[in-house]
mmCIF file of C-alpha atoms in Angstrom:
data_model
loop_
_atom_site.group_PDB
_atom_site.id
_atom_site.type_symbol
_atom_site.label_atom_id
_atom_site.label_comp_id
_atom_site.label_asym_id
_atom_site.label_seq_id
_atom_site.Cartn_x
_atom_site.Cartn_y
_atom_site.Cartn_z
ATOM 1 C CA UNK A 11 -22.904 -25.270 -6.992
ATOM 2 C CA UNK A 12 -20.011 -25.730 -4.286
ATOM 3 C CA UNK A 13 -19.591 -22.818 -1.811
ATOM 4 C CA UNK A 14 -16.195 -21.721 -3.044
ATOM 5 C CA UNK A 15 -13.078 -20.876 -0.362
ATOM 6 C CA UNK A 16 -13.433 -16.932 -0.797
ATOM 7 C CA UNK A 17 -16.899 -17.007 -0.271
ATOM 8 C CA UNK A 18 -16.763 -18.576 3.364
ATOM 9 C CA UNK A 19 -13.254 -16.274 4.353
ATOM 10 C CA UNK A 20 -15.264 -13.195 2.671
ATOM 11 C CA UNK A 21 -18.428 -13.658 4.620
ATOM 12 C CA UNK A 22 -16.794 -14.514 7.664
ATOM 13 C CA UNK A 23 -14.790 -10.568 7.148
ATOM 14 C CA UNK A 24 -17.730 -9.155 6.501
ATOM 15 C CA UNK A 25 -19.773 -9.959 9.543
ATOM 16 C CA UNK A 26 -16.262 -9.419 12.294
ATOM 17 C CA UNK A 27 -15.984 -5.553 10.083
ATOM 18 C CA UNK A 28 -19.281 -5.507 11.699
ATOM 19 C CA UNK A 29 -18.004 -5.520 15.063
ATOM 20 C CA UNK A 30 -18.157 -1.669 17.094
ATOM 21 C CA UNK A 31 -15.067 -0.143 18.161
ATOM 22 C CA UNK A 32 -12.670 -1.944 15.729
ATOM 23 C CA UNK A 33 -10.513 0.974 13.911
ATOM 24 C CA UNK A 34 -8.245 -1.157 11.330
ATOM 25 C CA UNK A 35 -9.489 -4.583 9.360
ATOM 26 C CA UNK A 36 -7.725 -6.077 6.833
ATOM 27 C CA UNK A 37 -7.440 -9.981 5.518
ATOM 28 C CA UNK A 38 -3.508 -9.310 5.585
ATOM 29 C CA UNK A 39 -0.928 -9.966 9.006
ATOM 30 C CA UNK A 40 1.354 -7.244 9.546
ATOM 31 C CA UNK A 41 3.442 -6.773 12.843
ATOM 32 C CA UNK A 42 1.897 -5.521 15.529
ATOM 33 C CA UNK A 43 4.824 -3.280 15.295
ATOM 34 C CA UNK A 44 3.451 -1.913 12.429
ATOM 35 C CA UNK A 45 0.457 -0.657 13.735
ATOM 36 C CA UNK A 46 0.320 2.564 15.691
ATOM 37 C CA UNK A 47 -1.680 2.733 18.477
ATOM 38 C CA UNK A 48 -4.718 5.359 17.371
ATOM 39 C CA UNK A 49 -5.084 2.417 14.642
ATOM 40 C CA UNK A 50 -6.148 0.174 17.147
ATOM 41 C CA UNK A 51 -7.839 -1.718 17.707
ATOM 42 C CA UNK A 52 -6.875 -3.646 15.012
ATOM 43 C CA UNK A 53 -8.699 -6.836 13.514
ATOM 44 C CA UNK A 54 -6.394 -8.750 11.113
ATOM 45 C CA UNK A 55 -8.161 -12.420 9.307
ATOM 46 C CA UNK A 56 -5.575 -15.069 8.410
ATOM 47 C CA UNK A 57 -6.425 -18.263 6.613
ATOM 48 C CA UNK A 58 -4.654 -20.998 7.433
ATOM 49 C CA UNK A 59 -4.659 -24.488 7.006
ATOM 50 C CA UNK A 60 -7.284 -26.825 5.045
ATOM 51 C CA UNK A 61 -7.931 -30.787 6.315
ATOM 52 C CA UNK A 62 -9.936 -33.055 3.966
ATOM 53 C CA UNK A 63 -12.064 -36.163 5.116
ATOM 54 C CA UNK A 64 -11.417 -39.026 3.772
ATOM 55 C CA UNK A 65 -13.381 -42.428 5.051
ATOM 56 C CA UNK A 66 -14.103 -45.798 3.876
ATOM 57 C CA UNK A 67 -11.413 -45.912 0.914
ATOM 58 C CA UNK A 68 -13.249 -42.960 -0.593
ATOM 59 C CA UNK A 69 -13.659 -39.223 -0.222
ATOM 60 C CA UNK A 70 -16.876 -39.443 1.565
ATOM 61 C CA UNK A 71 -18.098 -38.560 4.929
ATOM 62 C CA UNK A 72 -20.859 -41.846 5.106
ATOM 63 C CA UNK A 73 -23.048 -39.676 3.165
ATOM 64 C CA UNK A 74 -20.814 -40.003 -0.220
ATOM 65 C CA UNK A 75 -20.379 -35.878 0.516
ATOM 66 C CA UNK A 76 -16.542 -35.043 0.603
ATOM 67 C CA UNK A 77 -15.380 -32.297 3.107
ATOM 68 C CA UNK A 78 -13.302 -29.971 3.262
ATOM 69 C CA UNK A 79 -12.468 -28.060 6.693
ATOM 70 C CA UNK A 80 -11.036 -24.534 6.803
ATOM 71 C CA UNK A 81 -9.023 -23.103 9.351
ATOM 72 C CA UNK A 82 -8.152 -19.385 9.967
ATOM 73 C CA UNK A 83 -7.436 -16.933 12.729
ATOM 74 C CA UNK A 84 -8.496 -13.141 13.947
ATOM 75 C CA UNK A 85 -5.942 -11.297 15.323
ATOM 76 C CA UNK A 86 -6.301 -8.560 17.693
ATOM 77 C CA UNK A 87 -4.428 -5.666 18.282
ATOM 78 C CA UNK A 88 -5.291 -3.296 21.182
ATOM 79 C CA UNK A 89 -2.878 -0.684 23.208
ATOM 80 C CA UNK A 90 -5.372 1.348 25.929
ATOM 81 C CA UNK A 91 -3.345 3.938 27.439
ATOM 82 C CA UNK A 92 -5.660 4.301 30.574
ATOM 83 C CA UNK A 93 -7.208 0.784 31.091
ATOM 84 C CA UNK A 94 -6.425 -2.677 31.623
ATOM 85 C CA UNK A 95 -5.853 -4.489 28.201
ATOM 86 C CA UNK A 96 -8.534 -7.294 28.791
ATOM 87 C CA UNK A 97 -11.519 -4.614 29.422
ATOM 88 C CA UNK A 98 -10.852 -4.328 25.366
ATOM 89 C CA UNK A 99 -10.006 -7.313 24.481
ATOM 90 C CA UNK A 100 -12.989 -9.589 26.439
ATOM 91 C CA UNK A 101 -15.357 -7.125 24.789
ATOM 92 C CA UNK A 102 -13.957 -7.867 20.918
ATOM 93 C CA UNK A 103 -13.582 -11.356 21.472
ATOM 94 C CA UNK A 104 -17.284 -11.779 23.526
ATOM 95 C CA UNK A 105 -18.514 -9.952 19.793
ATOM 96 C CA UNK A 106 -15.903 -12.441 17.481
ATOM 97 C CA UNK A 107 -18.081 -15.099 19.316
ATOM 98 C CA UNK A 108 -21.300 -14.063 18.769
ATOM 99 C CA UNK A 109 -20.800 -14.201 14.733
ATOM 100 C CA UNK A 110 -20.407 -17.927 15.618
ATOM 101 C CA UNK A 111 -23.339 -18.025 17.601
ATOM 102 C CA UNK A 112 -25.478 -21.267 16.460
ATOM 103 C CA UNK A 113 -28.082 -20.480 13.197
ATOM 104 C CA UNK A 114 -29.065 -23.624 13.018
ATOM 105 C CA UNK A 115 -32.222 -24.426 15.536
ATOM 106 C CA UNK A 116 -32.078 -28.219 14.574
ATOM 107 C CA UNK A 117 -28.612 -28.681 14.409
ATOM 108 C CA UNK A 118 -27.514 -26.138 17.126
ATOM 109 C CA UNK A 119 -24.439 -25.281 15.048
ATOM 110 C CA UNK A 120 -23.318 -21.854 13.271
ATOM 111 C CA UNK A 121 -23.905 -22.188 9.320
ATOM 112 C CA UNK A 122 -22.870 -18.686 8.578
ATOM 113 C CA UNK A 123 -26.484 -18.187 7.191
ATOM 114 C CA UNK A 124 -26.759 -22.014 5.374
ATOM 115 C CA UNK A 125 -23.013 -21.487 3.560
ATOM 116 C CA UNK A 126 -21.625 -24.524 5.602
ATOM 117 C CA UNK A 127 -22.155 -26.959 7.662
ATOM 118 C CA UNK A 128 -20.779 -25.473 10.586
ATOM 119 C CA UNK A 129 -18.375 -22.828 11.471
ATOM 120 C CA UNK A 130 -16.594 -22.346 15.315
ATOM 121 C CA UNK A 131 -14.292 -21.064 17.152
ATOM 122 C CA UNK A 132 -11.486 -23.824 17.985
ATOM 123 C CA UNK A 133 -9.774 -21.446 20.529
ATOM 124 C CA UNK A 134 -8.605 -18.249 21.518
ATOM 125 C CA UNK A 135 -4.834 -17.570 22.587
ATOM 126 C CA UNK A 136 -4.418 -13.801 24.619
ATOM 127 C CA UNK A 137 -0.531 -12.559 25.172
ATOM 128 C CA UNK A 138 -2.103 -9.805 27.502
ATOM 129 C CA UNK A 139 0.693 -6.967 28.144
ATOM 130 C CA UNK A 140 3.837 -9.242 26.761
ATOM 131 C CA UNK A 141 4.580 -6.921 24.332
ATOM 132 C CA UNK A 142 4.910 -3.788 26.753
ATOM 133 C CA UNK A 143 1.839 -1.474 25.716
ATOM 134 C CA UNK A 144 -0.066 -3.318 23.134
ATOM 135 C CA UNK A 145 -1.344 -6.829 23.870
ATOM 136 C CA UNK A 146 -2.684 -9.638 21.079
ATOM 137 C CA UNK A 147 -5.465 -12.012 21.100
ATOM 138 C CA UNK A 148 -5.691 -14.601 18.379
ATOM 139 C CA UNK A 149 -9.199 -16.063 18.223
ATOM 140 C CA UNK A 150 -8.814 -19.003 15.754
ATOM 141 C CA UNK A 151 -12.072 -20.751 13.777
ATOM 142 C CA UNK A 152 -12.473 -23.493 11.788
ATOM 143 C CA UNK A 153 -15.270 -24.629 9.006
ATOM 144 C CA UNK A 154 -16.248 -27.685 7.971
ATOM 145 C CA UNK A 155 -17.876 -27.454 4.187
ATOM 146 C CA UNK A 156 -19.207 -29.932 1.339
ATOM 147 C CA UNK A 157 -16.876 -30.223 -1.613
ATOM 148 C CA UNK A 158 -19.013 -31.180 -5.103
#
């Protein structure tokens, strides 16, 4: 059976509501300007785009396996009153990493636990005290799974 869409997101949400010291988590954006700051930090998953392989005049990936590769973001919402905003943020982001840490001895790749092929961070975008008192990192991911 083909891992489905919602099972990779889902498992991916489960393991950053994992994460100490996050106060709000939710798989739906809102403004930052929606969030007070006692409900930060706040931990908001966004799926995003989806980008298929296709090689040799077929769907195939040289093993005759199509692919499929997800892409989604973690935002991060944090407003300390009495400390620098990157003493919270490095912290979050340093754990957001670690779910992506490699599972896979032979392969030295995340597989979220053998649901993928591999799963990784693509990048991680900070606008550190833009936006006054609260700051935002966006950590973004993307997974590369077997369709079929």
């Amino acid at each position: 059976m083909s891992v489905t869409r919602e099972q990779v997101f889902s498992t991916i949400f489960e393991r950053v509501c994992a994460i100490d010291g996050i106060v709000t988590k939710a798989r739906q954006l809102v403004s930052i300007n929606q969030v007070a700051p006692e409900a930060m930090p706040a931990l908001y998953q966004v799926q995003e785009g989806q980008k298929y392989q296709w090689e040799g005049g077929g769907w195939t990936l040289g093993s005759g396996t199509p692919f499929v590769q997800l892409d989604g973001s973690l935002w991060l919402y944090v407003a300390p009153d009495d400390k620098p905003h990157s003493e919270v943020l490095n912290p979050l982001i340093d754990a957001i990493e670690a779910i992506f840490a490699p599972d896979n001895a032979m392969r030295d790749v995340c597989t979220l636990g053998g649901l993928v092929n591999w799963a990784r961070i693509t990048g991680v975008e900070i606008s550190e005290g833009l936006l006054g008192e609260k700051s935002i990192a966006v950590v973004t991911f993307s997974v590369f799974l077997p369709r079929f």
